[in-house]
JSON list of C-alpha atoms in Angstrom, two decimals:
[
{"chain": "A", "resi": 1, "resn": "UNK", "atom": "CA", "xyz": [0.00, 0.00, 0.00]},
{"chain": "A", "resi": 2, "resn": "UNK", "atom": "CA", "xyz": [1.07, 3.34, -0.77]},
{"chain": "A", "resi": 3, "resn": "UNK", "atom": "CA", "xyz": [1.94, 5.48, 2.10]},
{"chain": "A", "resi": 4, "resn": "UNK", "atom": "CA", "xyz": [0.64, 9.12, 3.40]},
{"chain": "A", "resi": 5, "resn": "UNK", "atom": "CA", "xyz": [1.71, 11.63, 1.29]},
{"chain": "A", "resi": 6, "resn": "UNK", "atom": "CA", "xyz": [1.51, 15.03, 1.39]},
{"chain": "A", "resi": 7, "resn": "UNK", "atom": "CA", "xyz": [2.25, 18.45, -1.10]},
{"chain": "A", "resi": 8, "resn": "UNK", "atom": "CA", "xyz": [3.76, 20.18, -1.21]},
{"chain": "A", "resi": 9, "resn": "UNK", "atom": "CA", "xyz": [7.32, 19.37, 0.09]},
{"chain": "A", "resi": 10, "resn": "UNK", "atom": "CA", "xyz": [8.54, 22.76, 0.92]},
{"chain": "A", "resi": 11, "resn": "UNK", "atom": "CA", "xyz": [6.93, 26.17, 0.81]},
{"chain": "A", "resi": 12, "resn": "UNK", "atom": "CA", "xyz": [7.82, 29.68, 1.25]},
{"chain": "A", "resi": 13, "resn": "UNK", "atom": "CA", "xyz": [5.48, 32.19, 2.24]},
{"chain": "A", "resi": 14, "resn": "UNK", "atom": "CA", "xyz": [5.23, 35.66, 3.48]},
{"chain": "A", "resi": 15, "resn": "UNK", "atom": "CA", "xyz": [3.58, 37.53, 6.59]},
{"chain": "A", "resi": 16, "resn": "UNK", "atom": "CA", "xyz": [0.01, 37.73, 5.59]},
{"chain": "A", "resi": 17, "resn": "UNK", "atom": "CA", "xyz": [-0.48, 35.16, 3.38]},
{"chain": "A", "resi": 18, "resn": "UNK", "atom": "CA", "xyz": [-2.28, 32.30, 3.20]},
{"chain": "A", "resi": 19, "resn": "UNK", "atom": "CA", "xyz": [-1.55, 28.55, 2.88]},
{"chain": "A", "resi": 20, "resn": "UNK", "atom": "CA", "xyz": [-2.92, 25.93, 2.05]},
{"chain": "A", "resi": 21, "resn": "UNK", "atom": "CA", "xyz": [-1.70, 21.98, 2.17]},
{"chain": "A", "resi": 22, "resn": "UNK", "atom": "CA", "xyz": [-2.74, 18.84, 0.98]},
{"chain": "A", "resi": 23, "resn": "UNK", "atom": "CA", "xyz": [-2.55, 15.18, 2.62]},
{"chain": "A", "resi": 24, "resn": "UNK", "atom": "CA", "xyz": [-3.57, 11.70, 1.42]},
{"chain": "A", "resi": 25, "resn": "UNK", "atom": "CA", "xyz": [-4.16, 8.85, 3.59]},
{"chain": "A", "resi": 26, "resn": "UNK", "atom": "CA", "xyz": [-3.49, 5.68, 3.10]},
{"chain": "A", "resi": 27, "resn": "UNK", "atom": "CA", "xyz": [-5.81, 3.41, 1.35]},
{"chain": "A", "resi": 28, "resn": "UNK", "atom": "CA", "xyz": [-9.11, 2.46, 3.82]},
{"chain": "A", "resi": 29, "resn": "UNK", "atom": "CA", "xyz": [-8.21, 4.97, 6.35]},
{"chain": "A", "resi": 30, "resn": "UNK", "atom": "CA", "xyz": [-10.66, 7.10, 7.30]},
{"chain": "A", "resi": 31, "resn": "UNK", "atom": "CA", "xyz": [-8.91, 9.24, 9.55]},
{"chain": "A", "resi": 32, "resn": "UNK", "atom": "CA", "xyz": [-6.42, 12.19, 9.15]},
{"chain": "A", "resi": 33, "resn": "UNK", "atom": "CA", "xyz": [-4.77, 13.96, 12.38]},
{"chain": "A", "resi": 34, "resn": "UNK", "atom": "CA", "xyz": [-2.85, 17.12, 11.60]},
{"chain": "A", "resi": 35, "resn": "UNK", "atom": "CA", "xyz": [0.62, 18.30, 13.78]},
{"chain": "A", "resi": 36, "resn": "UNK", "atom": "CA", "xyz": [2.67, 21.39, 14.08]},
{"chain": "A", "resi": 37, "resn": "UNK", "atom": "CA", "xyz": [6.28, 20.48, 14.71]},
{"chain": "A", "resi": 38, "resn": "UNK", "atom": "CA", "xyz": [8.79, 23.15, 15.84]},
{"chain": "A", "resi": 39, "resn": "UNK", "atom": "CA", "xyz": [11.97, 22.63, 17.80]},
{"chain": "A", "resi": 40, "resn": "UNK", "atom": "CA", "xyz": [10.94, 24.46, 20.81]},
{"chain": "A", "resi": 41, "resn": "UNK", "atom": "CA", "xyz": [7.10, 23.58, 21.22]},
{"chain": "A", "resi": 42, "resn": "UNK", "atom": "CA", "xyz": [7.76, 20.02, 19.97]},
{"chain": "A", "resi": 43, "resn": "UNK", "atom": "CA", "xyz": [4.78, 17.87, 18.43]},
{"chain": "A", "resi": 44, "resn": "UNK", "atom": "CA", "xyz": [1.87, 20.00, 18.45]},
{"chain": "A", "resi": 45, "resn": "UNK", "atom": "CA", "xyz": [-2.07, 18.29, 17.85]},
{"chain": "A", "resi": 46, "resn": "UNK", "atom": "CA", "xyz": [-4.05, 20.76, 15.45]},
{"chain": "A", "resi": 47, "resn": "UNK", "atom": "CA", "xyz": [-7.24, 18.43, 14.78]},
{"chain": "A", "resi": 48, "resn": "UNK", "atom": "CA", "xyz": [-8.31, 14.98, 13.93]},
{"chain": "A", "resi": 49, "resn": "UNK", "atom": "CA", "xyz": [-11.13, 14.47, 11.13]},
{"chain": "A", "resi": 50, "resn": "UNK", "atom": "CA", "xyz": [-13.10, 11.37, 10.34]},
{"chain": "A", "resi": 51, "resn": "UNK", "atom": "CA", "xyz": [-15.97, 10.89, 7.61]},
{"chain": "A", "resi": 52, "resn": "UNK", "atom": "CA", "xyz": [-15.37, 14.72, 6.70]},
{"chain": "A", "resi": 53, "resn": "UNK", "atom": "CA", "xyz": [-16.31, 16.00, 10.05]},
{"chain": "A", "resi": 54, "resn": "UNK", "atom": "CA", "xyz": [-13.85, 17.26, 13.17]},
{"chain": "A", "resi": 55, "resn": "UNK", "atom": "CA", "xyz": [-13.72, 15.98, 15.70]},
{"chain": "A", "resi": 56, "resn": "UNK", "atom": "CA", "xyz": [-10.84, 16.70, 17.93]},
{"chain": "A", "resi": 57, "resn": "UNK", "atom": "CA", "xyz": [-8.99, 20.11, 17.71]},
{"chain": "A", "resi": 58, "resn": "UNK", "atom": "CA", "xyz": [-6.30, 20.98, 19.45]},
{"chain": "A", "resi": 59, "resn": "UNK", "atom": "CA", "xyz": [-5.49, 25.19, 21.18]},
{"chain": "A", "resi": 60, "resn": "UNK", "atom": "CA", "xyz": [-4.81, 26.89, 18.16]},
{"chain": "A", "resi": 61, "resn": "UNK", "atom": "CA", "xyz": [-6.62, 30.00, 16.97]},
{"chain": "A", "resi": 62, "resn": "UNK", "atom": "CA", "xyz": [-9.20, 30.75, 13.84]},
{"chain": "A", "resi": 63, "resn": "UNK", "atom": "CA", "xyz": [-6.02, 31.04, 11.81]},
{"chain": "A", "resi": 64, "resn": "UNK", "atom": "CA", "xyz": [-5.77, 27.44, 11.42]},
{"chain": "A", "resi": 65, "resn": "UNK", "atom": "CA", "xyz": [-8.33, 25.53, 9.27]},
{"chain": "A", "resi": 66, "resn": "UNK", "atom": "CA", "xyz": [-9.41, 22.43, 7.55]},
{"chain": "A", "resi": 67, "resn": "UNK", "atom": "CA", "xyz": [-11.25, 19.71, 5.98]},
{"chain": "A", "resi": 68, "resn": "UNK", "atom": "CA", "xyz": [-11.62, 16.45, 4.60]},
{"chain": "A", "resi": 69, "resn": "UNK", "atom": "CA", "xyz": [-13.37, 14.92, 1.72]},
{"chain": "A", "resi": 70, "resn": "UNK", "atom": "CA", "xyz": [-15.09, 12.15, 0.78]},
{"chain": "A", "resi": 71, "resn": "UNK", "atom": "CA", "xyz": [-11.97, 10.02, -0.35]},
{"chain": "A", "resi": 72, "resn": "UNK", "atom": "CA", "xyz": [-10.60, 10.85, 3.10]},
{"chain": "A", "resi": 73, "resn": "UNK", "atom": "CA", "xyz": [-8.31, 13.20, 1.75]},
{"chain": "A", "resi": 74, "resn": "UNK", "atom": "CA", "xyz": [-7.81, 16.18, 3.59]},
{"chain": "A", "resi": 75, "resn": "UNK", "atom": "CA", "xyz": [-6.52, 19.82, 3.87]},
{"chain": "A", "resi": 76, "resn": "UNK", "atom": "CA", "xyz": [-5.69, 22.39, 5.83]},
{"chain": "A", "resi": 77, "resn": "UNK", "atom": "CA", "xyz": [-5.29, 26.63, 5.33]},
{"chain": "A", "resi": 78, "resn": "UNK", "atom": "CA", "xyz": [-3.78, 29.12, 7.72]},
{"chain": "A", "resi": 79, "resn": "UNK", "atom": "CA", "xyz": [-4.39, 32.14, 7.04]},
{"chain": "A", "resi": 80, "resn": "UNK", "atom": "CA", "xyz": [-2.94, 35.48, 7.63]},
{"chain": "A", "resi": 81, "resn": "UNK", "atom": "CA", "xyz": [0.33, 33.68, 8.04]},
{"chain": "A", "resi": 82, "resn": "UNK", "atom": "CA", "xyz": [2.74, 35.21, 11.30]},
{"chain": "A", "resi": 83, "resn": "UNK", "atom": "CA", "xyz": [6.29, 34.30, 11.60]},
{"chain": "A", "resi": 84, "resn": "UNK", "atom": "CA", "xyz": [5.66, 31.63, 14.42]},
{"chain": "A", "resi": 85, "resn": "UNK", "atom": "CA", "xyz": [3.62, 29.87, 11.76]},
{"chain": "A", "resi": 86, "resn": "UNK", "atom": "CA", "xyz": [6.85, 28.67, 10.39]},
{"chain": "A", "resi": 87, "resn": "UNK", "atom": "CA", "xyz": [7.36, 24.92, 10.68]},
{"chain": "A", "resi": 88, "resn": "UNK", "atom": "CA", "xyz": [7.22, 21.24, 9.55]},
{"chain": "A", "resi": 89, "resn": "UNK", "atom": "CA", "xyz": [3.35, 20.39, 9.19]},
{"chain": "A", "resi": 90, "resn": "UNK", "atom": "CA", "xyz": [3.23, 16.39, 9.75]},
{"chain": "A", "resi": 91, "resn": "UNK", "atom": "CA", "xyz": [-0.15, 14.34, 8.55]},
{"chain": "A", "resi": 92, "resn": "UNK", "atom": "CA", "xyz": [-0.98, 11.27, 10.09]},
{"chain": "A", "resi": 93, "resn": "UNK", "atom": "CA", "xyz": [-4.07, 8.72, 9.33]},
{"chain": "A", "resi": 94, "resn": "UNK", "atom": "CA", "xyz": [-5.19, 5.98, 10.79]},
{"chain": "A", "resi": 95, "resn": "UNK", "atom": "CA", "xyz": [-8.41, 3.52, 10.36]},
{"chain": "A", "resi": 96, "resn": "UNK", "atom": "CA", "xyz": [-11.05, 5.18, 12.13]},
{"chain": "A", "resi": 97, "resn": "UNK", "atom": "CA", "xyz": [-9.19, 6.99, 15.08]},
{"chain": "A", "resi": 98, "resn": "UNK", "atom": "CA", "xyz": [-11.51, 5.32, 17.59]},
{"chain": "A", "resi": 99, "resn": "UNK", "atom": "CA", "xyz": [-8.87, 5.62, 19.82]},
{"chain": "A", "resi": 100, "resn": "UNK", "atom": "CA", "xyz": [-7.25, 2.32, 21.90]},
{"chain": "A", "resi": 101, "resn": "UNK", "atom": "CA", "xyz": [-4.47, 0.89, 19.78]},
{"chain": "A", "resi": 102, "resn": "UNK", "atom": "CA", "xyz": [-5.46, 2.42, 16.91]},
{"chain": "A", "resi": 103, "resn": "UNK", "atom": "CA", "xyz": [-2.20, 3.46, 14.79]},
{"chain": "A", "resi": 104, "resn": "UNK", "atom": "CA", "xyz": [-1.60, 6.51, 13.52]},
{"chain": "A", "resi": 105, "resn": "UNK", "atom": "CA", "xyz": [0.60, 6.65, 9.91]},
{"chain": "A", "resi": 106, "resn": "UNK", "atom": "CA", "xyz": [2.46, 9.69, 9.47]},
{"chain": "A", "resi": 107, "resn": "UNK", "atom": "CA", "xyz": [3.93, 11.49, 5.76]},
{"chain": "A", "resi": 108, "resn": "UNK", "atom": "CA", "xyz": [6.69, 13.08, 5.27]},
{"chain": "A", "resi": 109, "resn": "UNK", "atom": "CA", "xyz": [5.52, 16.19, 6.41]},
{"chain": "A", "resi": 110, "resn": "UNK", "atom": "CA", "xyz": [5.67, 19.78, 4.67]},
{"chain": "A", "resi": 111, "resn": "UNK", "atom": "CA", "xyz": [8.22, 22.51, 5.87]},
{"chain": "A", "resi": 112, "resn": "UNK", "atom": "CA", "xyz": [6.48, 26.07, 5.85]},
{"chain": "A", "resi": 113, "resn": "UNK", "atom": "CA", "xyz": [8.54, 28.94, 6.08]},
{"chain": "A", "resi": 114, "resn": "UNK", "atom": "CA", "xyz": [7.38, 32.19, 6.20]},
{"chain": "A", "resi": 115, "resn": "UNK", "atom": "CA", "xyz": [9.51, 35.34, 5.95]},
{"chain": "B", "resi": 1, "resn": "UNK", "atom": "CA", "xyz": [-4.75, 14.52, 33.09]},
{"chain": "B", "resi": 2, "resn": "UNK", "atom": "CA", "xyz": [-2.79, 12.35, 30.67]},
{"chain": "B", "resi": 3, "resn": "UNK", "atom": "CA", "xyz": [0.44, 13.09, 30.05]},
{"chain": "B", "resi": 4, "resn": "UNK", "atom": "CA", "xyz": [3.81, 11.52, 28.99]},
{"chain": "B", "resi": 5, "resn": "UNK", "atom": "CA", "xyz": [7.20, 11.92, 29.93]},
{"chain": "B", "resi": 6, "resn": "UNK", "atom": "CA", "xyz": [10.53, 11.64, 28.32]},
{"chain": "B", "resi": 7, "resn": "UNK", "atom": "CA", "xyz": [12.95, 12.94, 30.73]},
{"chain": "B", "resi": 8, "resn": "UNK", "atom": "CA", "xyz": [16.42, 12.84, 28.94]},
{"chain": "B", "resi": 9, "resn": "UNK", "atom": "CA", "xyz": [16.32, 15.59, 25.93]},
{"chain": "B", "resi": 10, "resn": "UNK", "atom": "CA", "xyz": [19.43, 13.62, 24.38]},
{"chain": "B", "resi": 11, "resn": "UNK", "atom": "CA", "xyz": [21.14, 10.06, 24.97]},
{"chain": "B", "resi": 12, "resn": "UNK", "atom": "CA", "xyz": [24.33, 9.11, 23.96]},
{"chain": "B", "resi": 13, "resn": "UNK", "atom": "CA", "xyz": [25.76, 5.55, 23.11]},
{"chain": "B", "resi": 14, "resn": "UNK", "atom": "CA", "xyz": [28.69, 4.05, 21.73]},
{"chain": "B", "resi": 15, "resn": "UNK", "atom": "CA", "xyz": [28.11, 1.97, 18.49]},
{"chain": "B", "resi": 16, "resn": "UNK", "atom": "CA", "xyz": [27.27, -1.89, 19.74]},
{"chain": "B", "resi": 17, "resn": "UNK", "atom": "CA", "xyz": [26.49, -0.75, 23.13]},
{"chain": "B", "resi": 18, "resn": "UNK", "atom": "CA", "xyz": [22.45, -1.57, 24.31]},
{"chain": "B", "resi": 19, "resn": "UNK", "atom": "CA", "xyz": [20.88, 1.81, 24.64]},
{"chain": "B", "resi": 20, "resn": "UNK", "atom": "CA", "xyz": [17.45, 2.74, 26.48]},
{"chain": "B", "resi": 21, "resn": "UNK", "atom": "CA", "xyz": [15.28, 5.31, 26.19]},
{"chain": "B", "resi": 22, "resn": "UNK", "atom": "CA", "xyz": [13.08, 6.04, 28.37]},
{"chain": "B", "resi": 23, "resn": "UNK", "atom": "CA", "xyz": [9.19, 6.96, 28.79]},
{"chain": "B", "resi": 24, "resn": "UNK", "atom": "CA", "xyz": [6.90, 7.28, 31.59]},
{"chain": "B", "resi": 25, "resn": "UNK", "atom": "CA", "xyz": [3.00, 7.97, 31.45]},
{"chain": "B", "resi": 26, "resn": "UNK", "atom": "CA", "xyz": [-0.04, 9.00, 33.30]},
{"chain": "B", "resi": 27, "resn": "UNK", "atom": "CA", "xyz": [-3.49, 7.60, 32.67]},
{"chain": "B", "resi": 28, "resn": "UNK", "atom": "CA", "xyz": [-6.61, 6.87, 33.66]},
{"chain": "B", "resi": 29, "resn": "UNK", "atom": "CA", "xyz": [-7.65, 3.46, 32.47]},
{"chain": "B", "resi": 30, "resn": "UNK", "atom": "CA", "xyz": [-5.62, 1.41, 30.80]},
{"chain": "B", "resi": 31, "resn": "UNK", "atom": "CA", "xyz": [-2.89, 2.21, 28.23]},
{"chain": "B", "resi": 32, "resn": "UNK", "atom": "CA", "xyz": [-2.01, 2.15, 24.78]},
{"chain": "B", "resi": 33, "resn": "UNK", "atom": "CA", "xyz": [1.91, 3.14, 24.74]},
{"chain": "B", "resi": 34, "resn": "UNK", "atom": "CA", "xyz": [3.49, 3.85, 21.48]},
{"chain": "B", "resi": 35, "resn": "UNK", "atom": "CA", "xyz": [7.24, 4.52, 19.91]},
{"chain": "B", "resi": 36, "resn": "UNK", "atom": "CA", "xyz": [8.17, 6.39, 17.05]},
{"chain": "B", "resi": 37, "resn": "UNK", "atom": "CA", "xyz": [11.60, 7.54, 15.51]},
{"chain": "B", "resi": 38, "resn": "UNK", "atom": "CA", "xyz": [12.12, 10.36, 13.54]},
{"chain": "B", "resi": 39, "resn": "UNK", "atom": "CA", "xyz": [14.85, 10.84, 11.00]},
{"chain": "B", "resi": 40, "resn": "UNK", "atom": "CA", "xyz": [16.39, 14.59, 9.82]},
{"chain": "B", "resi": 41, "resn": "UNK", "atom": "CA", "xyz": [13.54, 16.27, 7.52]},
{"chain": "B", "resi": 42, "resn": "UNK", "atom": "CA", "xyz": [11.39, 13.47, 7.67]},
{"chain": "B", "resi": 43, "resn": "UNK", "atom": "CA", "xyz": [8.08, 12.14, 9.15]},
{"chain": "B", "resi": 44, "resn": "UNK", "atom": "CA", "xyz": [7.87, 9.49, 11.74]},
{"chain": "B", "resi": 45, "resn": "UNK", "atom": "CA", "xyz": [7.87, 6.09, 11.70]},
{"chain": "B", "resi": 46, "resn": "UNK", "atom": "CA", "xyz": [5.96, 3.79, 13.60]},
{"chain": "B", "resi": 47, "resn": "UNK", "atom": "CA", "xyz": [8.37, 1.37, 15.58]},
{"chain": "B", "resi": 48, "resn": "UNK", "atom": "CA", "xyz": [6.14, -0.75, 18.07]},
{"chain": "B", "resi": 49, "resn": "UNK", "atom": "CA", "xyz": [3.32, -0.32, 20.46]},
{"chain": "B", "resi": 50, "resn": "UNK", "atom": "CA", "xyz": [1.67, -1.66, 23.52]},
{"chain": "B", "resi": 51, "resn": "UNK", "atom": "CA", "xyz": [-1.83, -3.18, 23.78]},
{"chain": "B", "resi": 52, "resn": "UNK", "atom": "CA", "xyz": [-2.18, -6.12, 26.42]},
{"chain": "B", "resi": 53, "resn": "UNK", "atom": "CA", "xyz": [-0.64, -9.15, 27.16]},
{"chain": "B", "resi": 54, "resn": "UNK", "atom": "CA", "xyz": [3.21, -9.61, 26.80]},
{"chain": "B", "resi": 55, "resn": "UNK", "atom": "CA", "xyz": [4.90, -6.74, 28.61]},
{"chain": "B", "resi": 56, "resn": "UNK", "atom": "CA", "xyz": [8.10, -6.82, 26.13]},
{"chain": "B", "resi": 57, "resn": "UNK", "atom": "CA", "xyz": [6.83, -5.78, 22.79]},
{"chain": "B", "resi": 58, "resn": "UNK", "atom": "CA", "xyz": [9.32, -5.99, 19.79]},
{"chain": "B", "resi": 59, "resn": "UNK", "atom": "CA", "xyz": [9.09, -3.84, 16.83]},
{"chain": "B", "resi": 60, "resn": "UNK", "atom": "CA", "xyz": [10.71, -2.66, 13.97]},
{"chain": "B", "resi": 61, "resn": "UNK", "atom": "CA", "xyz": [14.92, -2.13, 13.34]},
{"chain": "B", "resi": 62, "resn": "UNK", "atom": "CA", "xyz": [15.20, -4.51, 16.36]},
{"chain": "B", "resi": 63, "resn": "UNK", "atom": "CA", "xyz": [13.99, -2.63, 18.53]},
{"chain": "B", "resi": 64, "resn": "UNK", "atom": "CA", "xyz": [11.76, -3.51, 21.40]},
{"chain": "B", "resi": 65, "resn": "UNK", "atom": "CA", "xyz": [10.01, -1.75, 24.49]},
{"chain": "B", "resi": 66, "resn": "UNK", "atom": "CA", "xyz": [9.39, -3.16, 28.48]},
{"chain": "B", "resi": 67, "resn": "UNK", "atom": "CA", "xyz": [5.87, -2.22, 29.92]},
{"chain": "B", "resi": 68, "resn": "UNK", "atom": "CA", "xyz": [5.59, -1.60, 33.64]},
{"chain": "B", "resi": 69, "resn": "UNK", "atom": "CA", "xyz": [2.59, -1.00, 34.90]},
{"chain": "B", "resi": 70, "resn": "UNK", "atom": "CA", "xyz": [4.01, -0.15, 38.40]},
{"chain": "B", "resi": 71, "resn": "UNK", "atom": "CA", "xyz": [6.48, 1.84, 37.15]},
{"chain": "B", "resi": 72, "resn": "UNK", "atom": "CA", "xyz": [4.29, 3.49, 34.28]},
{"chain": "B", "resi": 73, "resn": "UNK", "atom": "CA", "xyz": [6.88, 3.30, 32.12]},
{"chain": "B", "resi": 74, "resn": "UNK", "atom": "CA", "xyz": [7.56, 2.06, 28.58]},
{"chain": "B", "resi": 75, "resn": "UNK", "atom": "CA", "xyz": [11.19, 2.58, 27.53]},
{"chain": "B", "resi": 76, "resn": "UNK", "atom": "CA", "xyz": [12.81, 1.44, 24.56]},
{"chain": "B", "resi": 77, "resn": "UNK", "atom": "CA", "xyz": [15.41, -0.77, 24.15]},
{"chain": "B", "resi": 78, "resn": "UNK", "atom": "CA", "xyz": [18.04, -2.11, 21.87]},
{"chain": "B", "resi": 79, "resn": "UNK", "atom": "CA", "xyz": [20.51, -4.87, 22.35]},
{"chain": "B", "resi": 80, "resn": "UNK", "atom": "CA", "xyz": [23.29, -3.33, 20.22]},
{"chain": "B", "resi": 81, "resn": "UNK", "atom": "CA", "xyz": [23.24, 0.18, 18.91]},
{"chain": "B", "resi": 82, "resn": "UNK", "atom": "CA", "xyz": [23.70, 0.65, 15.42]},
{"chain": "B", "resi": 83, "resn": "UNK", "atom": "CA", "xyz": [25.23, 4.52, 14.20]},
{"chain": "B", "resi": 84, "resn": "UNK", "atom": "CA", "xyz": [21.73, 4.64, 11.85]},
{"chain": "B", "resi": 85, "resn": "UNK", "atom": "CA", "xyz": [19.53, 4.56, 14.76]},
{"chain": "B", "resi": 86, "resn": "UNK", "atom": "CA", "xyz": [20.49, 8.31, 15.30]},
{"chain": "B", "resi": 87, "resn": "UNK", "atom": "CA", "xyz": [17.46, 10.03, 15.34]},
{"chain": "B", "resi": 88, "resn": "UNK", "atom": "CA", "xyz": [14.37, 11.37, 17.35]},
{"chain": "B", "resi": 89, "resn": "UNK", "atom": "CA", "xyz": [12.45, 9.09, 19.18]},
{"chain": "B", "resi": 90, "resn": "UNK", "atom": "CA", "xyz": [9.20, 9.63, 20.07]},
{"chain": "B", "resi": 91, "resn": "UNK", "atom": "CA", "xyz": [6.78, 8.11, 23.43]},
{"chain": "B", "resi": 92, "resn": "UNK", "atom": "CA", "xyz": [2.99, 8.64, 22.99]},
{"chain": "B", "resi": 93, "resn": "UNK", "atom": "CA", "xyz": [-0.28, 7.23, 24.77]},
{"chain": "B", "resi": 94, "resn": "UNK", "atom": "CA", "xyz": [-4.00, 7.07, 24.50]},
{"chain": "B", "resi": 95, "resn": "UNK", "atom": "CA", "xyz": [-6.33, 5.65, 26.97]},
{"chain": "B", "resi": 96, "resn": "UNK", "atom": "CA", "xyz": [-9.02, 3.27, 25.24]},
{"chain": "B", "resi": 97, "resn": "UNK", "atom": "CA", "xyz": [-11.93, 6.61, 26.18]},
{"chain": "B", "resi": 98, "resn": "UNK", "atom": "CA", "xyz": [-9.87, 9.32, 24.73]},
{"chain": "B", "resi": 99, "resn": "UNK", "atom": "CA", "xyz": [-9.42, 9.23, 20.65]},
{"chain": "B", "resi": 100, "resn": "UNK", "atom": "CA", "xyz": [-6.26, 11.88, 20.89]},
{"chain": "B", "resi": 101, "resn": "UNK", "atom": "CA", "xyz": [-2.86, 10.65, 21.79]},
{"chain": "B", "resi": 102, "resn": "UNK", "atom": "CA", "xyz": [-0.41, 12.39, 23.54]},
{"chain": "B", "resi": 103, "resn": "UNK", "atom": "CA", "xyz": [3.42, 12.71, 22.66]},
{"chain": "B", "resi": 104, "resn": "UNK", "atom": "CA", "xyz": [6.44, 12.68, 24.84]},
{"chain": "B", "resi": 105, "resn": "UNK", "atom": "CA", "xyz": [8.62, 16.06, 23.87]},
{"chain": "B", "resi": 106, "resn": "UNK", "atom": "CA", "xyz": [11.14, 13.36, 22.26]},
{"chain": "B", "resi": 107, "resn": "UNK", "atom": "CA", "xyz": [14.70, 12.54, 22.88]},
{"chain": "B", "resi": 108, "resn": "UNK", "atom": "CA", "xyz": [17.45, 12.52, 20.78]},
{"chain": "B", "resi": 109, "resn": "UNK", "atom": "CA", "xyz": [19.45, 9.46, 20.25]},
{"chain": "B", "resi": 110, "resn": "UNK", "atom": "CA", "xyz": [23.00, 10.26, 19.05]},
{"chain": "B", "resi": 111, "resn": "UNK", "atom": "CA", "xyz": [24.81, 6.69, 18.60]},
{"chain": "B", "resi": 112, "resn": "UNK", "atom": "CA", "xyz": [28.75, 7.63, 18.22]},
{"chain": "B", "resi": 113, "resn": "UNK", "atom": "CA", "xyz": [31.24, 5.19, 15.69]}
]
């Protein structure tokens, strides 16, 4: 099976912009989990969707959007980008996400800068 | 609250040496304990993780990981270090009530020639 990828790569953004990335789960998994990584606030949970709905979200403000369609894939925008915002954005999916020992499958991540 | 510990920020170990790293936990209910490594630019891997049963788990790269439940602790372990296992290794856990899991900060594993 192909893993969880996500695009792009590598961006580069400025203050004020907006941003928008892209992940793909793995085959039959229904849920996607989304993570901020940065080297002093470690790994970071954003939110958790599952049959296109939300249903976790983690402390981060409006900024910081997404979704999921019906193929499971999913997205997610920030908006009105800030220099903090700069990091490596890390997509994970997993079955159903009904919690116990479900696990989670992450891609390779995308690294946002923003100057 | 649940939370997970990883109290060493960086571990150091000579090439062929075992090495540990170490994880602790708090949880209501029982626990699901996970391990995951972390190479430069890159996502993480899955390397093992805890349901029931057995308390020594093994996993992937030869890895494997000791549950205590008195201890609530879950550290990793390798019999011989290998140079290539440099990386960041990550602790998480999820009780079987609460969907989200929550990560250790990580530790650094710096395996010298």
């Amino acid at each position: 099976k192909a893993g969880v990828t996500q695009t792009p790569r590598y961006l580069i953004k400025t203050r004020g912009q907006q941003v928008t990335l892209s992940c793909s789960p793995i085959s039959g998994h229904r849920s996607v989990s989304w993570y901020q990584q940065t080297p002093g606030q470690g790994l970071q949970f954003l939110f958790e969707y599952f049959s296109e709905t939300q249903r976790n979200k983690g402390n981060f403000p409006g900024r910081f959007s997404g979704r999921q369609f019906s193929n499971s894939r999913s997205e997610m925008n920030v908006s009105t980008l800030e220099l903090g915002d700069s990091a490596l954005y890390l997509c994970a999916s997993s079955l159903d996400g009904q919690g116990g020992p479900d696990t989670q499958y992450f891609g390779p991540g995308t690294r946002l800068t923003v100057l | 609250a649940q939370s997970v510990a990883q109290p060493e920020d960086q571990v150091n170990v000579a090439e062929g040496n075992p090495l540990t790293v170490k994880c602790t936990y708090s949880v209501s209910g029982n626990p699901y304990l996970f391990w995951y490594v972390q190479y430069p630019n890159r996502g993480l891997q899955f390397l093992l993780k805890y349901i029931t049963g057995d308390n020594l788990v093994k996993g992937s790269y030869g890895f494997e990981a000791e549950f205590n439940k008195s201890q609530t602790s879950f550290h990793l372990k390798k019999p011989s270090a290998l140079v290539s296992d440099s990386a960041l290794y990550f602790c998480a856990v999820r009780s079987y009530s609460n969907y989200q899991l929550i990560w250790g900060a990580g530790t650094k594993l710096i395996i010298k020639p």
